[in-house]
Amino acid sequence: MDHAVSCPVRVASPLRSYTDGAATVTADGATVGELLADLDRRHPGVRFRMIDEQDRIRPHIRLFVNTSPVESLAMPVRPGDTLHLICALSGG
């Protein structure tokens, strides 16, 4: 990992079963993809809930670095950034 940083990760309620109920956890990486890989090492199974087999963000998941939407897992992160994991609501 080049220039890996430790970032707080805000976890949406539906994903907290993977983080033992924690609303905020920490992950290390230089990109969003690296953060999610590290998050999955610390909390197995959580990445698959957000990222599909083709390394695409699942349709019901929104990821943000601070207030910027994540369009690519290659998006870099910097010291002081926070990754937000958001689950879109659906239904009728």
PDB file of N, CA and C in Angstrom:
ATOM      1  N   MET A   1       0.847  -1.187   0.000  1.00  0.00           N
ATOM      2  CA  MET A   1       0.000   0.000   0.000  1.00  0.00           C
ATOM      3  C   MET A   1       0.885   1.241   0.000  1.00  0.00           C
ATOM      4  N   ASP A   2       0.741   2.067  -1.010  1.00  0.00           N
ATOM      5  CA  ASP A   2       1.477   3.310  -1.055  1.00  0.00           C
ATOM      6  C   ASP A   2       0.748   4.356  -0.245  1.00  0.00           C
ATOM      7  N   HIS A   3       1.455   5.008   0.655  1.00  0.00           N
ATOM      8  CA  HIS A   3       0.917   6.113   1.439  1.00  0.00           C
ATOM      9  C   HIS A   3      -0.385   5.744   2.141  1.00  0.00           C
ATOM     10  N   ALA A   4      -0.439   4.561   2.706  1.00  0.00           N
ATOM     11  CA  ALA A   4      -1.645   4.121   3.406  1.00  0.00           C
ATOM     12  C   ALA A   4      -1.917   5.035   4.586  1.00  0.00           C
ATOM     13  N   VAL A   5      -3.185   5.307   4.787  1.00  0.00           N
ATOM     14  CA  VAL A   5      -3.622   6.109   5.920  1.00  0.00           C
ATOM     15  C   VAL A   5      -4.629   5.289   6.710  1.00  0.00           C
ATOM     16  N   SER A   6      -4.792   5.649   7.949  1.00  0.00           N
ATOM     17  CA  SER A   6      -5.794   5.023   8.794  1.00  0.00           C
ATOM     18  C   SER A   6      -7.010   5.944   8.799  1.00  0.00           C
ATOM     19  N   CYS A   7      -8.149   5.423   8.359  1.00  0.00           N
ATOM     20  CA  CYS A   7      -9.355   6.237   8.227  1.00  0.00           C
ATOM     21  C   CYS A   7     -10.469   5.690   9.105  1.00  0.00           C
ATOM     22  N   PRO A   8     -11.232   6.600   9.708  1.00  0.00           N
ATOM     23  CA  PRO A   8     -12.465   6.141  10.334  1.00  0.00           C
ATOM     24  C   PRO A   8     -13.470   5.763   9.248  1.00  0.00           C
ATOM     25  N   VAL A   9     -14.235   4.719   9.524  1.00  0.00           N
ATOM     26  CA  VAL A   9     -15.261   4.249   8.602  1.00  0.00           C
ATOM     27  C   VAL A   9     -16.587   4.261   9.350  1.00  0.00           C
ATOM     28  N   ARG A  10     -17.528   5.058   8.861  1.00  0.00           N
ATOM     29  CA  ARG A  10     -18.868   5.130   9.453  1.00  0.00           C
ATOM     30  C   ARG A  10     -19.719   4.038   8.811  1.00  0.00           C
ATOM     31  N   VAL A  11     -20.261   3.154   9.624  1.00  0.00           N
ATOM     32  CA  VAL A  11     -20.946   1.960   9.147  1.00  0.00           C
ATOM     33  C   VAL A  11     -22.458   2.127   9.270  1.00  0.00           C
ATOM     34  N   ALA A  12     -23.166   1.911   8.161  1.00  0.00           N
ATOM     35  CA  ALA A  12     -24.626   1.978   8.158  1.00  0.00           C
ATOM     36  C   ALA A  12     -25.199   0.870   9.044  1.00  0.00           C
ATOM     37  N   SER A  13     -26.340   1.137   9.642  1.00  0.00           N
ATOM     38  CA  SER A  13     -26.977   0.179  10.558  1.00  0.00           C
ATOM     39  C   SER A  13     -27.080  -1.241  10.006  1.00  0.00           C
ATOM     40  N   PRO A  14     -27.522  -1.438   8.736  1.00  0.00           N
ATOM     41  CA  PRO A  14     -27.664  -2.807   8.239  1.00  0.00           C
ATOM     42  C   PRO A  14     -26.351  -3.584   8.147  1.00  0.00           C
ATOM     43  N   LEU A  15     -25.217  -2.892   8.174  1.00  0.00           N
ATOM     44  CA  LEU A  15     -23.914  -3.563   8.071  1.00  0.00           C
ATOM     45  C   LEU A  15     -23.257  -3.772   9.425  1.00  0.00           C
ATOM     46  N   ARG A  16     -23.843  -3.259  10.485  1.00  0.00           N
ATOM     47  CA  ARG A  16     -23.194  -3.316  11.798  1.00  0.00           C
ATOM     48  C   ARG A  16     -23.138  -4.710  12.398  1.00  0.00           C
ATOM     49  N   SER A  17     -23.910  -5.647  11.845  1.00  0.00           N
ATOM     50  CA  SER A  17     -23.806  -7.023  12.338  1.00  0.00           C
ATOM     51  C   SER A  17     -22.405  -7.579  12.051  1.00  0.00           C
ATOM     52  N   TYR A  18     -21.727  -7.022  11.046  1.00  0.00           N
ATOM     53  CA  TYR A  18     -20.366  -7.451  10.714  1.00  0.00           C
ATOM     54  C   TYR A  18     -19.321  -6.783  11.607  1.00  0.00           C
ATOM     55  N   THR A  19     -19.672  -5.670  12.228  1.00  0.00           N
ATOM     56  CA  THR A  19     -18.706  -4.917  13.040  1.00  0.00           C
ATOM     57  C   THR A  19     -19.042  -5.003  14.526  1.00  0.00           C
ATOM     58  N   ASP A  20     -19.712  -6.078  14.921  1.00  0.00           N
ATOM     59  CA  ASP A  20     -20.117  -6.272  16.318  1.00  0.00           C
ATOM     60  C   ASP A  20     -20.908  -5.084  16.838  1.00  0.00           C
ATOM     61  N   GLY A  21     -21.704  -4.479  15.957  1.00  0.00           N
ATOM     62  CA  GLY A  21     -22.566  -3.376  16.355  1.00  0.00           C
ATOM     63  C   GLY A  21     -21.910  -2.007  16.339  1.00  0.00           C
ATOM     64  N   ALA A  22     -20.624  -1.949  16.003  1.00  0.00           N
ATOM     65  CA  ALA A  22     -19.910  -0.664  16.020  1.00  0.00           C
ATOM     66  C   ALA A  22     -20.372   0.228  14.867  1.00  0.00           C
ATOM     67  N   ALA A  23     -20.666   1.490  15.174  1.00  0.00           N
ATOM     68  CA  ALA A  23     -21.065   2.462  14.163  1.00  0.00           C
ATOM     69  C   ALA A  23     -19.858   3.050  13.454  1.00  0.00           C
ATOM     70  N   THR A  24     -18.710   3.066  14.110  1.00  0.00           N
ATOM     71  CA  THR A  24     -17.473   3.576  13.523  1.00  0.00           C
ATOM     72  C   THR A  24     -16.357   2.579  13.797  1.00  0.00           C
ATOM     73  N   VAL A  25     -15.643   2.218  12.746  1.00  0.00           N
ATOM     74  CA  VAL A  25     -14.477   1.349  12.852  1.00  0.00           C
ATOM     75  C   VAL A  25     -13.328   2.030  12.113  1.00  0.00           C
ATOM     76  N   THR A  26     -12.172   1.399  12.094  1.00  0.00           N
ATOM     77  CA  THR A  26     -11.005   1.963  11.424  1.00  0.00           C
ATOM     78  C   THR A  26     -10.506   0.988  10.368  1.00  0.00           C
ATOM     79  N   ALA A  27     -10.022   1.536   9.255  1.00  0.00           N
ATOM     80  CA  ALA A  27      -9.400   0.723   8.211  1.00  0.00           C
ATOM     81  C   ALA A  27      -8.202   1.481   7.660  1.00  0.00           C
ATOM     82  N   ASP A  28      -7.240   0.726   7.128  1.00  0.00           N
ATOM     83  CA  ASP A  28      -6.018   1.316   6.581  1.00  0.00           C
ATOM     84  C   ASP A  28      -5.968   1.086   5.078  1.00  0.00           C
ATOM     85  N   GLY A  29      -5.482   2.091   4.339  1.00  0.00           N
ATOM     86  CA  GLY A  29      -5.308   1.955   2.904  1.00  0.00           C
ATOM     87  C   GLY A  29      -5.019   3.288   2.254  1.00  0.00           C
ATOM     88  N   ALA A  30      -4.651   3.226   0.981  1.00  0.00           N
ATOM     89  CA  ALA A  30      -4.383   4.436   0.209  1.00  0.00           C
ATOM     90  C   ALA A  30      -5.539   4.773  -0.726  1.00  0.00           C
ATOM     91  N   THR A  31      -6.423   3.781  -0.955  1.00  0.00           N
ATOM     92  CA  THR A  31      -7.590   3.977  -1.818  1.00  0.00           C
ATOM     93  C   THR A  31      -8.822   3.416  -1.109  1.00  0.00           C
ATOM     94  N   VAL A  32      -9.988   3.727  -1.644  1.00  0.00           N
ATOM     95  CA  VAL A  32     -11.221   3.171  -1.085  1.00  0.00           C
ATOM     96  C   VAL A  32     -11.186   1.648  -1.162  1.00  0.00           C
ATOM     97  N   GLY A  33     -10.713   1.100  -2.273  1.00  0.00           N
ATOM     98  CA  GLY A  33     -10.617  -0.349  -2.418  1.00  0.00           C
ATOM     99  C   GLY A  33      -9.734  -0.983  -1.362  1.00  0.00           C
ATOM    100  N   GLU A  34      -8.603  -0.350  -1.070  1.00  0.00           N
ATOM    101  CA  GLU A  34      -7.702  -0.862  -0.036  1.00  0.00           C
ATOM    102  C   GLU A  34      -8.347  -0.755   1.351  1.00  0.00           C
ATOM    103  N   LEU A  35      -9.072   0.336   1.586  1.00  0.00           N
ATOM    104  CA  LEU A  35      -9.780   0.458   2.869  1.00  0.00           C
ATOM    105  C   LEU A  35     -10.794  -0.670   3.031  1.00  0.00           C
ATOM    106  N   LEU A  36     -11.548  -0.956   1.958  1.00  0.00           N
ATOM    107  CA  LEU A  36     -12.553  -2.008   2.042  1.00  0.00           C
ATOM    108  C   LEU A  36     -11.919  -3.383   2.212  1.00  0.00           C
ATOM    109  N   ALA A  37     -10.778  -3.621   1.577  1.00  0.00           N
ATOM    110  CA  ALA A  37     -10.069  -4.898   1.748  1.00  0.00           C
ATOM    111  C   ALA A  37      -9.601  -5.043   3.197  1.00  0.00           C
ATOM    112  N   ASP A  38      -9.063  -3.965   3.764  1.00  0.00           N
ATOM    113  CA  ASP A  38      -8.615  -4.006   5.150  1.00  0.00           C
ATOM    114  C   ASP A  38      -9.810  -4.173   6.088  1.00  0.00           C
ATOM    115  N   LEU A  39     -10.890  -3.490   5.784  1.00  0.00           N
ATOM    116  CA  LEU A  39     -12.109  -3.616   6.587  1.00  0.00           C
ATOM    117  C   LEU A  39     -12.583  -5.069   6.580  1.00  0.00           C
ATOM    118  N   ASP A  40     -12.510  -5.721   5.422  1.00  0.00           N
ATOM    119  CA  ASP A  40     -12.940  -7.114   5.322  1.00  0.00           C
ATOM    120  C   ASP A  40     -12.007  -8.053   6.090  1.00  0.00           C
ATOM    121  N   ARG A  41     -10.717  -7.731   6.166  1.00  0.00           N
ATOM    122  CA  ARG A  41      -9.801  -8.536   6.972  1.00  0.00           C
ATOM    123  C   ARG A  41     -10.168  -8.421   8.457  1.00  0.00           C
ATOM    124  N   ARG A  42     -10.559  -7.235   8.858  1.00  0.00           N
ATOM    125  CA  ARG A  42     -10.913  -7.003  10.269  1.00  0.00           C
ATOM    126  C   ARG A  42     -12.333  -7.472  10.596  1.00  0.00           C
ATOM    127  N   HIS A  43     -13.215  -7.412   9.599  1.00  0.00           N
ATOM    128  CA  HIS A  43     -14.635  -7.750   9.784  1.00  0.00           C
ATOM    129  C   HIS A  43     -15.071  -8.603   8.590  1.00  0.00           C
ATOM    130  N   PRO A  44     -14.731  -9.901   8.601  1.00  0.00           N
ATOM    131  CA  PRO A  44     -14.972 -10.782   7.449  1.00  0.00           C
ATOM    132  C   PRO A  44     -16.431 -10.765   6.975  1.00  0.00           C
ATOM    133  N   GLY A  45     -16.575 -10.680   5.640  1.00  0.00           N
ATOM    134  CA  GLY A  45     -17.887 -10.728   5.010  1.00  0.00           C
ATOM    135  C   GLY A  45     -18.494  -9.389   4.678  1.00  0.00           C
ATOM    136  N   VAL A  46     -18.000  -8.316   5.292  1.00  0.00           N
ATOM    137  CA  VAL A  46     -18.634  -7.013   5.090  1.00  0.00           C
ATOM    138  C   VAL A  46     -18.425  -6.494   3.661  1.00  0.00           C
ATOM    139  N   ARG A  47     -17.265  -6.736   3.068  1.00  0.00           N
ATOM    140  CA  ARG A  47     -16.992  -6.220   1.724  1.00  0.00           C
ATOM    141  C   ARG A  47     -17.964  -6.801   0.702  1.00  0.00           C
ATOM    142  N   PHE A  48     -18.260  -8.100   0.803  1.00  0.00           N
ATOM    143  CA  PHE A  48     -19.150  -8.743  -0.159  1.00  0.00           C
ATOM    144  C   PHE A  48     -20.553  -8.149  -0.115  1.00  0.00           C
ATOM    145  N   ARG A  49     -20.970  -7.605   1.001  1.00  0.00           N
ATOM    146  CA  ARG A  49     -22.275  -6.955   1.092  1.00  0.00           C
ATOM    147  C   ARG A  49     -22.303  -5.654   0.297  1.00  0.00           C
ATOM    148  N   MET A  50     -21.129  -5.071   0.030  1.00  0.00           N
ATOM    149  CA  MET A  50     -21.054  -3.778  -0.653  1.00  0.00           C
ATOM    150  C   MET A  50     -20.527  -3.859  -2.081  1.00  0.00           C
ATOM    151  N   ILE A  51     -19.650  -4.851  -2.355  1.00  0.00           N
ATOM    152  CA  ILE A  51     -18.939  -4.943  -3.629  1.00  0.00           C
ATOM    153  C   ILE A  51     -19.244  -6.289  -4.274  1.00  0.00           C
ATOM    154  N   ASP A  52     -19.605  -6.283  -5.573  1.00  0.00           N
ATOM    155  CA  ASP A  52     -19.960  -7.536  -6.241  1.00  0.00           C
ATOM    156  C   ASP A  52     -18.718  -8.268  -6.763  1.00  0.00           C
ATOM    157  N   GLU A  53     -18.964  -9.386  -7.453  1.00  0.00           N
ATOM    158  CA  GLU A  53     -17.875 -10.237  -7.937  1.00  0.00           C
ATOM    159  C   GLU A  53     -17.035  -9.564  -9.023  1.00  0.00           C
ATOM    160  N   GLN A  54     -17.559  -8.508  -9.645  1.00  0.00           N
ATOM    161  CA  GLN A  54     -16.814  -7.772 -10.673  1.00  0.00           C
ATOM    162  C   GLN A  54     -16.153  -6.513 -10.100  1.00  0.00           C
ATOM    163  N   ASP A  55     -16.033  -6.453  -8.781  1.00  0.00           N
ATOM    164  CA  ASP A  55     -15.437  -5.294  -8.092  1.00  0.00           C
ATOM    165  C   ASP A  55     -16.197  -4.008  -8.346  1.00  0.00           C
ATOM    166  N   ARG A  56     -17.521  -4.113  -8.479  1.00  0.00           N
ATOM    167  CA  ARG A  56     -18.362  -2.928  -8.624  1.00  0.00           C
ATOM    168  C   ARG A  56     -19.163  -2.727  -7.346  1.00  0.00           C
ATOM    169  N   ILE A  57     -19.437  -1.466  -7.054  1.00  0.00           N
ATOM    170  CA  ILE A  57     -20.250  -1.136  -5.883  1.00  0.00           C
ATOM    171  C   ILE A  57     -21.674  -1.612  -6.160  1.00  0.00           C
ATOM    172  N   ARG A  58     -22.257  -2.344  -5.234  1.00  0.00           N
ATOM    173  CA  ARG A  58     -23.609  -2.874  -5.423  1.00  0.00           C
ATOM    174  C   ARG A  58     -24.612  -1.724  -5.543  1.00  0.00           C
ATOM    175  N   PRO A  59     -25.694  -1.933  -6.308  1.00  0.00           N
ATOM    176  CA  PRO A  59     -26.646  -0.847  -6.581  1.00  0.00           C
ATOM    177  C   PRO A  59     -27.279  -0.217  -5.339  1.00  0.00           C
ATOM    178  N   HIS A  60     -27.450  -0.973  -4.272  1.00  0.00           N
ATOM    179  CA  HIS A  60     -28.110  -0.438  -3.075  1.00  0.00           C
ATOM    180  C   HIS A  60     -27.134   0.185  -2.078  1.00  0.00           C
ATOM    181  N   ILE A  61     -25.866   0.260  -2.455  1.00  0.00           N
ATOM    182  CA  ILE A  61     -24.830   0.805  -1.564  1.00  0.00           C
ATOM    183  C   ILE A  61     -24.327   2.133  -2.113  1.00  0.00           C
ATOM    184  N   ARG A  62     -24.142   3.083  -1.232  1.00  0.00           N
ATOM    185  CA  ARG A  62     -23.503   4.356  -1.580  1.00  0.00           C
ATOM    186  C   ARG A  62     -22.299   4.513  -0.662  1.00  0.00           C
ATOM    187  N   LEU A  63     -21.164   4.849  -1.251  1.00  0.00           N
ATOM    188  CA  LEU A  63     -19.944   5.104  -0.501  1.00  0.00           C
ATOM    189  C   LEU A  63     -19.562   6.560  -0.705  1.00  0.00           C
ATOM    190  N   PHE A  64     -19.123   7.189   0.361  1.00  0.00           N
ATOM    191  CA  PHE A  64     -18.670   8.574   0.302  1.00  0.00           C
ATOM    192  C   PHE A  64     -17.350   8.698   1.043  1.00  0.00           C
ATOM    193  N   VAL A  65     -16.437   9.479   0.481  1.00  0.00           N
ATOM    194  CA  VAL A  65     -15.258   9.930   1.214  1.00  0.00           C
ATOM    195  C   VAL A  65     -15.564  11.364   1.595  1.00  0.00           C
ATOM    196  N   ASN A  66     -15.733  11.589   2.878  1.00  0.00           N
ATOM    197  CA  ASN A  66     -16.241  12.854   3.391  1.00  0.00           C
ATOM    198  C   ASN A  66     -17.605  13.096   2.737  1.00  0.00           C
ATOM    199  N   THR A  67     -17.751  14.109   1.899  1.00  0.00           N
ATOM    200  CA  THR A  67     -19.034  14.362   1.223  1.00  0.00           C
ATOM    201  C   THR A  67     -18.980  14.035  -0.267  1.00  0.00           C
ATOM    202  N   SER A  68     -17.871  13.464  -0.737  1.00  0.00           N
ATOM    203  CA  SER A  68     -17.709  13.150  -2.166  1.00  0.00           C
ATOM    204  C   SER A  68     -18.142  11.719  -2.448  1.00  0.00           C
ATOM    205  N   PRO A  69     -19.079  11.520  -3.397  1.00  0.00           N
ATOM    206  CA  PRO A  69     -19.484  10.159  -3.749  1.00  0.00           C
ATOM    207  C   PRO A  69     -18.326   9.380  -4.352  1.00  0.00           C
ATOM    208  N   VAL A  70     -18.229   8.105  -4.002  1.00  0.00           N
ATOM    209  CA  VAL A  70     -17.194   7.229  -4.542  1.00  0.00           C
ATOM    210  C   VAL A  70     -17.726   6.605  -5.827  1.00  0.00           C
ATOM    211  N   GLU A  71     -17.049   6.870  -6.934  1.00  0.00           N
ATOM    212  CA  GLU A  71     -17.415   6.296  -8.228  1.00  0.00           C
ATOM    213  C   GLU A  71     -16.517   5.115  -8.572  1.00  0.00           C
ATOM    214  N   SER A  72     -15.339   5.062  -7.954  1.00  0.00           N
ATOM    215  CA  SER A  72     -14.351   4.026  -8.267  1.00  0.00           C
ATOM    216  C   SER A  72     -13.639   3.600  -6.993  1.00  0.00           C
ATOM    217  N   LEU A  73     -13.355   2.304  -6.894  1.00  0.00           N
ATOM    218  CA  LEU A  73     -12.611   1.807  -5.737  1.00  0.00           C
ATOM    219  C   LEU A  73     -11.175   2.317  -5.734  1.00  0.00           C
ATOM    220  N   ALA A  74     -10.720   2.872  -6.871  1.00  0.00           N
ATOM    221  CA  ALA A  74      -9.367   3.436  -6.960  1.00  0.00           C
ATOM    222  C   ALA A  74      -9.289   4.851  -6.387  1.00  0.00           C
ATOM    223  N   MET A  75     -10.416   5.397  -5.935  1.00  0.00           N
ATOM    224  CA  MET A  75     -10.416   6.757  -5.381  1.00  0.00           C
ATOM    225  C   MET A  75      -9.443   6.829  -4.199  1.00  0.00           C
ATOM    226  N   PRO A  76      -8.503   7.778  -4.238  1.00  0.00           N
ATOM    227  CA  PRO A  76      -7.530   7.886  -3.146  1.00  0.00           C
ATOM    228  C   PRO A  76      -8.146   8.466  -1.877  1.00  0.00           C
ATOM    229  N   VAL A  77      -7.551   8.107  -0.751  1.00  0.00           N
ATOM    230  CA  VAL A  77      -7.928   8.697   0.537  1.00  0.00           C
ATOM    231  C   VAL A  77      -6.700   9.358   1.141  1.00  0.00           C
ATOM    232  N   ARG A  78      -6.966  10.402   1.921  1.00  0.00           N
ATOM    233  CA  ARG A  78      -5.896  11.191   2.530  1.00  0.00           C
ATOM    234  C   ARG A  78      -6.083  11.213   4.048  1.00  0.00           C
ATOM    235  N   PRO A  79      -5.032  11.566   4.766  1.00  0.00           N
ATOM    236  CA  PRO A  79      -5.191  11.707   6.212  1.00  0.00           C
ATOM    237  C   PRO A  79      -6.327  12.682   6.523  1.00  0.00           C
ATOM    238  N   GLY A  80      -7.141  12.323   7.481  1.00  0.00           N
ATOM    239  CA  GLY A  80      -8.264  13.173   7.862  1.00  0.00           C
ATOM    240  C   GLY A  80      -9.567  12.822   7.173  1.00  0.00           C
ATOM    241  N   ASP A  81      -9.509  11.971   6.128  1.00  0.00           N
ATOM    242  CA  ASP A  81     -10.730  11.561   5.432  1.00  0.00           C
ATOM    243  C   ASP A  81     -11.524  10.569   6.275  1.00  0.00           C
ATOM    244  N   THR A  82     -12.837  10.537   6.026  1.00  0.00           N
ATOM    245  CA  THR A  82     -13.722   9.552   6.626  1.00  0.00           C
ATOM    246  C   THR A  82     -14.485   8.866   5.499  1.00  0.00           C
ATOM    247  N   LEU A  83     -14.531   7.533   5.552  1.00  0.00           N
ATOM    248  CA  LEU A  83     -15.306   6.757   4.590  1.00  0.00           C
ATOM    249  C   LEU A  83     -16.672   6.474   5.206  1.00  0.00           C
ATOM    250  N   HIS A  84     -17.729   6.788   4.451  1.00  0.00           N
ATOM    251  CA  HIS A  84     -19.104   6.553   4.902  1.00  0.00           C
ATOM    252  C   HIS A  84     -19.711   5.436   4.065  1.00  0.00           C
ATOM    253  N   LEU A  85     -20.251   4.414   4.729  1.00  0.00           N
ATOM    254  CA  LEU A  85     -20.921   3.301   4.071  1.00  0.00           C
ATOM    255  C   LEU A  85     -22.420   3.491   4.267  1.00  0.00           C
ATOM    256  N   ILE A  86     -23.140   3.704   3.171  1.00  0.00           N
ATOM    257  CA  ILE A  86     -24.569   4.013   3.233  1.00  0.00           C
ATOM    258  C   ILE A  86     -25.336   2.925   2.482  1.00  0.00           C
ATOM    259  N   CYS A  87     -26.394   2.431   3.090  1.00  0.00           N
ATOM    260  CA  CYS A  87     -27.283   1.475   2.422  1.00  0.00           C
ATOM    261  C   CYS A  87     -28.529   2.219   1.982  1.00  0.00           C
ATOM    262  N   ALA A  88     -28.812   2.183   0.682  1.00  0.00           N
ATOM    263  CA  ALA A  88     -30.015   2.833   0.160  1.00  0.00           C
ATOM    264  C   ALA A  88     -31.237   2.035   0.595  1.00  0.00           C
ATOM    265  N   LEU A  89     -32.302   2.742   0.903  1.00  0.00           N
ATOM    266  CA  LEU A  89     -33.553   2.100   1.290  1.00  0.00           C
ATOM    267  C   LEU A  89     -34.378   1.857   0.048  1.00  0.00           C
ATOM    268  N   SER A  90     -35.117   0.761   0.050  1.00  0.00           N
ATOM    269  CA  SER A  90     -35.999   0.469  -1.063  1.00  0.00           C
ATOM    270  C   SER A  90     -37.269  -0.155  -0.520  1.00  0.00           C
ATOM    271  N   GLY A  91     -38.241  -0.232  -1.349  1.00  0.00           N
ATOM    272  CA  GLY A  91     -39.503  -0.822  -0.927  1.00  0.00           C
ATOM    273  C   GLY A  91     -40.652   0.007  -1.464  1.00  0.00           C
ATOM    274  N   GLY A  92     -41.854  -0.374  -1.080  1.00  0.00           N
ATOM    275  CA  GLY A  92     -42.984   0.363  -1.623  1.00  0.00           C
ATOM    276  C   GLY A  92     -44.134   0.386  -0.671  1.00  0.00           C
TER     277      GLY A  92
END
